[in-house]
Amino acid sequence: MLKINIDYNLEDTVYRQIYNQIVEQIASSNIHPGDKIPSSREMAGVLNINFHTVNKAYQLLRENGIIELSKNKRYIISKKNKTGDAVDDFKKRETDIINEAMVKGLNSDDIIKTVKNILNLKGGG
Amino acid sequence: MLKINIDYNLEDTVYRQIYNQIVEQIASSNIHPGDKIPSSREMAGVLNINFHTVNKAYQLLRENGIIELSKNKRYIISKKNKTGDAVDDFKKRETDIINEAMVKGLNSDDIIKTVKNILNLKGGG
DNA sequence: ACACCTGTTATATATGTTATATAACAGTTT
DNA sequence: AAACTGTTATATAACATATATAACAGGTGT
């Protein structure tokens, strides 16, 4: 079941943590396209936060095509479909963090290895 | 010379754009370790923004060890030295954006290719 | 010595974001 | 009908962003 951990010590906002962790669980095949996610009120109750905060995470997931409304007013995980926007967005964000990593002393090998390591943990998990 | 473009249409804050673009120019060997960067007031004047906004970008660069104060009170680009924090930080941010890319339909090949592409543009530039 | 530059600190203000707290509404499920 | 869903609307408090001044210590160049 979809388990979210909120850490108020992190710099990330609460709705961003919810967003990233739902994405993570889809990426890890913990939840799958078509699956329902908890209602914003239910999730908020479990996490002991306001349902608007959960709502904001859900709205952002919806804007990015990661979840969608089913006919019975429940959010479900969308099917994957690689859009140009998704590719462009990835490239842009990737460029920024690779730049920073290299400026901090990591080399191409470090970066490739780290990326492959992250991918292997998913593929081989 | 260090050229920064501020785009108020982007979601990124102004000081984050300054931060990322300075990092980008170091990564691209447009500026090098030891080089001075413009004073916050000078940069602010050119960009027509408040010098505190530039200052915030500089403070963040300094906290991350990317620039440092020279003896004559000028910020200069730091030498690269790969710290454990830098590696951990890269891995954490990388994981989040790879997760999202895969959920949006990119596969391992797409990701590796994009990363190699970004690295080649720098190495082969 | 002087004016001028540097980064830093302090205050104040305006605007936007984040998170909470209620309330209400239309539609679905049971 | 009762209980649930997402959505919209208001209000509030705390924080982040960006601007506007002002002042200070220290380095630079004349």
Coordinates of C-alpha atoms (C1' of nucleotides) in Angstrom, one line a residue:
Chain A
M1 CA 0.0 0.0 0.0
L2 CA 1.1 3.5 -0.8
K3 CA 3.2 4.7 2.1
I4 CA 4.4 8.3 2.4
N5 CA 6.9 9.7 4.8
I6 CA 6.9 13.4 5.5
D7 CA 10.2 14.8 6.9
Y8 CA 9.9 18.4 8.1
N9 CA 13.6 18.7 8.4
L10 CA 14.1 18.4 4.6
E11 CA 14.2 21.5 2.4
D12 CA 11.6 20.0 0.1
T13 CA 8.0 21.2 0.7
V14 CA 5.5 18.8 2.0
Y15 CA 3.5 18.6 -1.3
R16 CA 6.8 18.0 -3.2
Q17 CA 7.7 15.1 -0.9
I18 CA 4.3 13.6 -1.5
Y19 CA 4.7 14.1 -5.2
N20 CA 8.2 12.6 -5.4
Q21 CA 7.3 9.6 -3.3
I22 CA 4.3 8.8 -5.4
V23 CA 6.4 9.0 -8.5
E24 CA 9.0 6.8 -6.8
Q25 CA 6.5 4.2 -6.0
I26 CA 5.2 4.1 -9.6
A27 CA 8.8 3.9 -10.8
S28 CA 9.4 1.0 -8.5
S29 CA 6.3 -0.8 -9.7
N30 CA 4.9 -0.6 -6.2
I31 CA 1.8 0.8 -7.7
H32 CA 0.7 0.5 -11.3
P33 CA -1.2 2.3 -14.1
G34 CA -5.0 2.0 -13.4
D35 CA -4.5 1.7 -9.6
K36 CA -6.4 4.1 -7.4
I37 CA -4.5 6.4 -5.0
P38 CA -6.0 7.3 -1.7
S39 CA -8.4 10.3 -1.6
S40 CA -6.8 13.6 -0.6
R41 CA -8.8 13.5 2.6
E42 CA -7.8 10.0 3.5
M43 CA -4.1 10.6 2.8
A44 CA -4.2 13.8 4.7
G45 CA -5.8 12.0 7.7
V46 CA -3.1 9.4 7.7
L47 CA -0.3 11.9 7.4
N48 CA -2.0 14.3 9.9
I49 CA -1.8 17.2 7.5
N50 CA -4.4 19.4 5.7
F51 CA -6.1 17.9 2.7
H52 CA -5.3 20.9 0.6
T53 CA -1.6 20.1 0.9
V54 CA -2.3 16.6 -0.5
N55 CA -4.5 18.2 -3.1
K56 CA -1.7 20.4 -4.3
A57 CA 0.5 17.3 -4.8
Y58 CA -2.3 15.6 -6.7
Q59 CA -2.9 18.6 -8.9
L60 CA 0.7 18.8 -9.8
L61 CA 0.8 15.0 -10.6
R62 CA -2.3 15.6 -12.8
E63 CA -0.8 18.5 -14.6
N64 CA 2.2 16.3 -15.4
G65 CA 0.0 13.5 -16.7
I66 CA 1.1 11.1 -14.0
I67 CA -2.3 10.6 -12.5
E68 CA -5.8 11.2 -13.9
L69 CA -9.4 11.3 -12.8
S70 CA -11.4 8.1 -13.5
K71 CA -15.1 8.4 -14.2
N72 CA -16.0 7.7 -10.6
K73 CA -14.0 10.8 -9.3
R74 CA -11.1 8.9 -8.1
Y75 CA -7.5 9.5 -9.1
I76 CA -5.7 6.6 -10.8
I77 CA -2.2 6.2 -12.1
S78 CA -2.0 7.1 -15.8
K79 CA -0.5 4.8 -18.4
K80 CA 3.0 5.8 -19.5
N81 CA 3.2 7.7 -22.8
K82 CA 6.5 9.3 -23.6
T83 CA 5.8 12.9 -24.7
G84 CA 8.3 15.4 -26.2
D85 CA 7.7 17.6 -23.2
A86 CA 8.7 14.8 -20.9
V87 CA 12.0 14.3 -22.8
D88 CA 12.7 18.0 -23.0
D89 CA 12.0 18.5 -19.3
F90 CA 14.2 15.6 -18.3
K91 CA 17.1 17.0 -20.5
K92 CA 16.8 20.4 -19.0
R93 CA 16.8 19.3 -15.4
E94 CA 19.5 16.7 -16.0
T95 CA 21.7 19.4 -17.5
D96 CA 21.5 21.6 -14.5
I97 CA 22.4 18.9 -12.0
I98 CA 25.2 17.4 -14.2
N99 CA 26.7 20.8 -14.5
E100 CA 26.7 21.3 -10.7
A101 CA 28.0 17.8 -10.1
M102 CA 31.0 18.4 -12.5
V103 CA 31.7 21.8 -11.0
K104 CA 31.8 20.0 -7.6
G105 CA 34.5 17.6 -8.9
L106 CA 32.6 14.6 -10.2
N107 CA 33.7 13.4 -13.6
S108 CA 31.9 11.8 -16.5
D109 CA 32.6 8.3 -15.2
D110 CA 31.2 9.2 -11.7
I111 CA 28.0 10.5 -13.3
I112 CA 27.5 7.6 -15.7
K113 CA 28.2 5.1 -13.0
T114 CA 25.7 6.8 -10.6
V115 CA 23.0 6.9 -13.3
K116 CA 23.5 3.3 -14.3
N117 CA 23.5 2.3 -10.6
I118 CA 20.1 4.0 -10.1
L119 CA 18.7 2.4 -13.2
N120 CA 20.0 -1.1 -12.2
L121 CA 18.4 -0.8 -8.8
K122 CA 15.1 -0.4 -10.6
G123 CA 15.6 -2.8 -13.4
G124 CA 17.1 -5.5 -11.2
G125 CA 14.9 -4.9 -8.2
Chain B
M1 CA 32.8 37.4 -20.0
L2 CA 30.2 36.1 -17.6
K3 CA 26.8 36.7 -19.2
I4 CA 23.6 36.0 -17.3
N5 CA 20.0 36.0 -18.8
I6 CA 17.1 36.4 -16.4
D7 CA 13.8 35.1 -17.7
Y8 CA 10.9 36.1 -15.6
N9 CA 8.6 33.7 -17.4
L10 CA 10.4 30.7 -16.0
E11 CA 9.3 29.1 -12.8
D12 CA 12.9 29.3 -11.4
T13 CA 13.5 32.1 -9.1
V14 CA 15.9 34.9 -10.2
Y15 CA 18.6 34.0 -7.8
R16 CA 18.4 30.3 -8.8
Q17 CA 18.8 31.3 -12.5
I18 CA 21.9 33.2 -11.6
Y19 CA 23.2 30.3 -9.6
N20 CA 22.6 27.7 -12.4
Q21 CA 24.0 29.9 -15.1
I22 CA 27.2 30.5 -13.2
V23 CA 27.5 26.8 -12.6
E24 CA 26.9 26.2 -16.2
Q25 CA 29.6 28.6 -17.3
I26 CA 32.1 26.9 -14.9
A27 CA 31.1 23.5 -16.2
S28 CA 31.6 24.8 -19.8
S29 CA 35.0 26.1 -18.9
N30 CA 33.9 29.6 -19.9
I31 CA 35.2 30.7 -16.5
H32 CA 37.9 28.9 -14.5
P33 CA 39.0 28.3 -10.9
G34 CA 40.7 31.4 -9.6
D35 CA 38.7 33.7 -11.9
K36 CA 36.9 36.7 -10.3
I37 CA 33.2 37.0 -10.8
P38 CA 31.5 40.4 -11.0
S39 CA 30.7 42.1 -7.7
S40 CA 27.1 41.7 -6.6
R41 CA 26.5 45.4 -7.2
E42 CA 28.0 45.3 -10.7
M43 CA 26.1 42.2 -11.7
A44 CA 22.9 43.7 -10.3
G45 CA 23.4 46.9 -12.2
V46 CA 23.9 45.0 -15.5
L47 CA 20.8 42.8 -14.9
N48 CA 18.8 45.7 -13.6
I49 CA 17.9 43.9 -10.4
N50 CA 18.6 44.4 -6.7
F51 CA 22.0 43.5 -5.5
H52 CA 20.6 41.5 -2.6
T53 CA 19.1 39.1 -5.2
V54 CA 22.6 38.6 -6.7
N55 CA 24.0 38.3 -3.2
K56 CA 21.6 35.4 -2.4
A57 CA 22.9 33.5 -5.5
Y58 CA 26.5 34.2 -4.4
Q59 CA 25.8 33.1 -0.8
L60 CA 24.3 29.8 -2.1
L61 CA 27.3 29.2 -4.4
R62 CA 29.6 29.9 -1.5
E63 CA 27.7 27.5 0.8
N64 CA 28.1 24.8 -1.8
G65 CA 31.8 25.5 -2.2
I66 CA 31.6 26.7 -5.8
I67 CA 32.9 30.1 -5.2
E68 CA 35.0 31.5 -2.3
L69 CA 36.2 34.9 -1.0
S70 CA 39.7 35.8 -1.9
K71 CA 41.8 37.9 0.4
N72 CA 40.9 41.1 -1.3
K73 CA 37.2 40.6 -0.8
R74 CA 36.4 39.4 -4.2
Y75 CA 34.6 36.2 -5.0
I76 CA 36.5 33.8 -7.1
I77 CA 35.7 30.4 -8.6
S78 CA 36.9 27.6 -6.3
K79 CA 39.0 24.7 -7.3
K80 CA 37.1 21.4 -7.8
N81 CA 37.3 18.9 -5.0
K82 CA 34.9 16.0 -5.0
T83 CA 33.3 15.7 -1.5
G84 CA 31.1 12.9 -0.3
D85 CA 28.3 15.4 0.2
A86 CA 28.5 16.4 -3.5
V87 CA 28.2 12.7 -4.5
D88 CA 25.3 12.0 -2.2
D89 CA 23.5 15.2 -3.3
F90 CA 23.9 14.3 -6.9
K91 CA 22.6 10.8 -6.4
K92 CA 19.6 12.0 -4.5
R93 CA 18.5 14.6 -7.0
E94 CA 19.3 12.2 -9.9
T95 CA 17.1 9.6 -8.4
D96 CA 14.1 11.9 -8.2
I97 CA 14.3 13.0 -11.8
I98 CA 15.1 9.6 -13.2
N99 CA 12.0 8.2 -11.4
E100 CA 9.9 10.9 -12.9
A101 CA 11.3 10.4 -16.4
M102 CA 10.6 6.7 -16.3
V103 CA 7.1 7.2 -15.0
K104 CA 6.5 9.6 -17.9
G105 CA 7.6 6.8 -20.3
L106 CA 11.3 7.2 -20.9
N107 CA 13.2 4.0 -20.6
S108 CA 16.8 3.2 -19.4
D109 CA 18.1 3.7 -22.9
D110 CA 16.5 7.1 -23.3
I111 CA 18.0 8.2 -20.0
I112 CA 21.5 6.9 -20.6
K113 CA 21.6 8.4 -24.1
T114 CA 20.4 11.8 -22.8
V115 CA 23.1 11.8 -20.0
K116 CA 25.8 10.7 -22.4
N117 CA 24.6 13.4 -24.8
I118 CA 24.9 16.1 -22.2
L119 CA 28.3 14.8 -21.2
N120 CA 29.6 14.7 -24.7
L121 CA 28.5 18.2 -25.4
K122 CA 30.8 19.3 -22.6
G123 CA 33.7 16.9 -23.2
G124 CA 33.7 17.5 -26.9
G125 CA 32.9 21.2 -26.8
Chain C
dA1 C1' 44.6 61.0 3.0
dC2 C1' 41.1 60.5 -0.2
dA3 C1' 37.4 58.6 -3.0
dC4 C1' 35.8 54.4 -4.5
dC5 C1' 35.1 49.9 -4.5
dT6 C1' 34.3 45.2 -2.0
dG7 C1' 31.3 42.0 1.0
dT8 C1' 28.3 42.1 5.0
dT9 C1' 24.6 43.4 8.1
dA10 C1' 20.3 45.6 9.3
dT11 C1' 15.5 47.4 8.4
dA12 C1' 11.5 47.9 5.9
dT13 C1' 8.1 46.8 2.4
dA14 C1' 5.4 44.4 -1.1
dT15 C1' 4.2 40.2 -3.2
dG16 C1' 4.0 35.2 -3.7
dT17 C1' 4.1 30.5 -1.8
dT18 C1' 3.2 27.1 1.6
dA19 C1' 0.2 25.1 4.9
dT20 C1' -3.7 25.1 7.7
dA21 C1' -8.8 25.7 8.8
dT22 C1' -13.6 25.8 7.5
dA23 C1' -17.4 25.7 4.6
dA24 C1' -20.0 24.6 0.8
dC25 C1' -21.3 22.3 -3.8
dA26 C1' -22.0 18.5 -7.5
dG27 C1' -21.6 14.0 -8.4
dT28 C1' -20.8 8.7 -7.0
dT29 C1' -21.0 4.8 -4.1
dT30 C1' -23.1 2.0 -0.7
Chain D
dA1 C1' -30.4 9.0 2.6
dA2 C1' -25.7 8.8 4.3
dA3 C1' -21.0 8.8 3.3
dC4 C1' -17.8 9.4 0.2
dT5 C1' -15.3 11.7 -4.0
dG6 C1' -13.0 16.1 -6.2
dT7 C1' -13.5 21.0 -6.5
dT8 C1' -14.0 25.8 -5.3
dA9 C1' -14.0 29.6 -2.2
dT10 C1' -12.3 32.4 2.0
dA11 C1' -9.4 33.4 5.6
dT12 C1' -5.2 33.2 8.2
dA13 C1' -0.3 32.6 9.6
dA14 C1' 4.4 31.8 8.5
dC15 C1' 7.9 31.8 5.2
dA16 C1' 10.3 33.0 0.7
dT17 C1' 11.4 36.2 -2.9
dA18 C1' 12.6 40.6 -4.5
dT19 C1' 13.2 45.4 -3.9
dA20 C1' 14.8 49.8 -1.5
dT21 C1' 17.8 52.2 1.6
dA22 C1' 21.4 52.8 4.8
dA23 C1' 25.4 52.0 7.2
dC24 C1' 29.9 49.6 8.3
dA25 C1' 34.8 47.4 7.9
dG26 C1' 38.3 46.6 4.9
dG27 C1' 40.9 46.7 0.3
dT28 C1' 42.4 49.4 -4.0
dG29 C1' 44.1 53.1 -6.6
dT30 C1' 45.0 57.9 -7.0

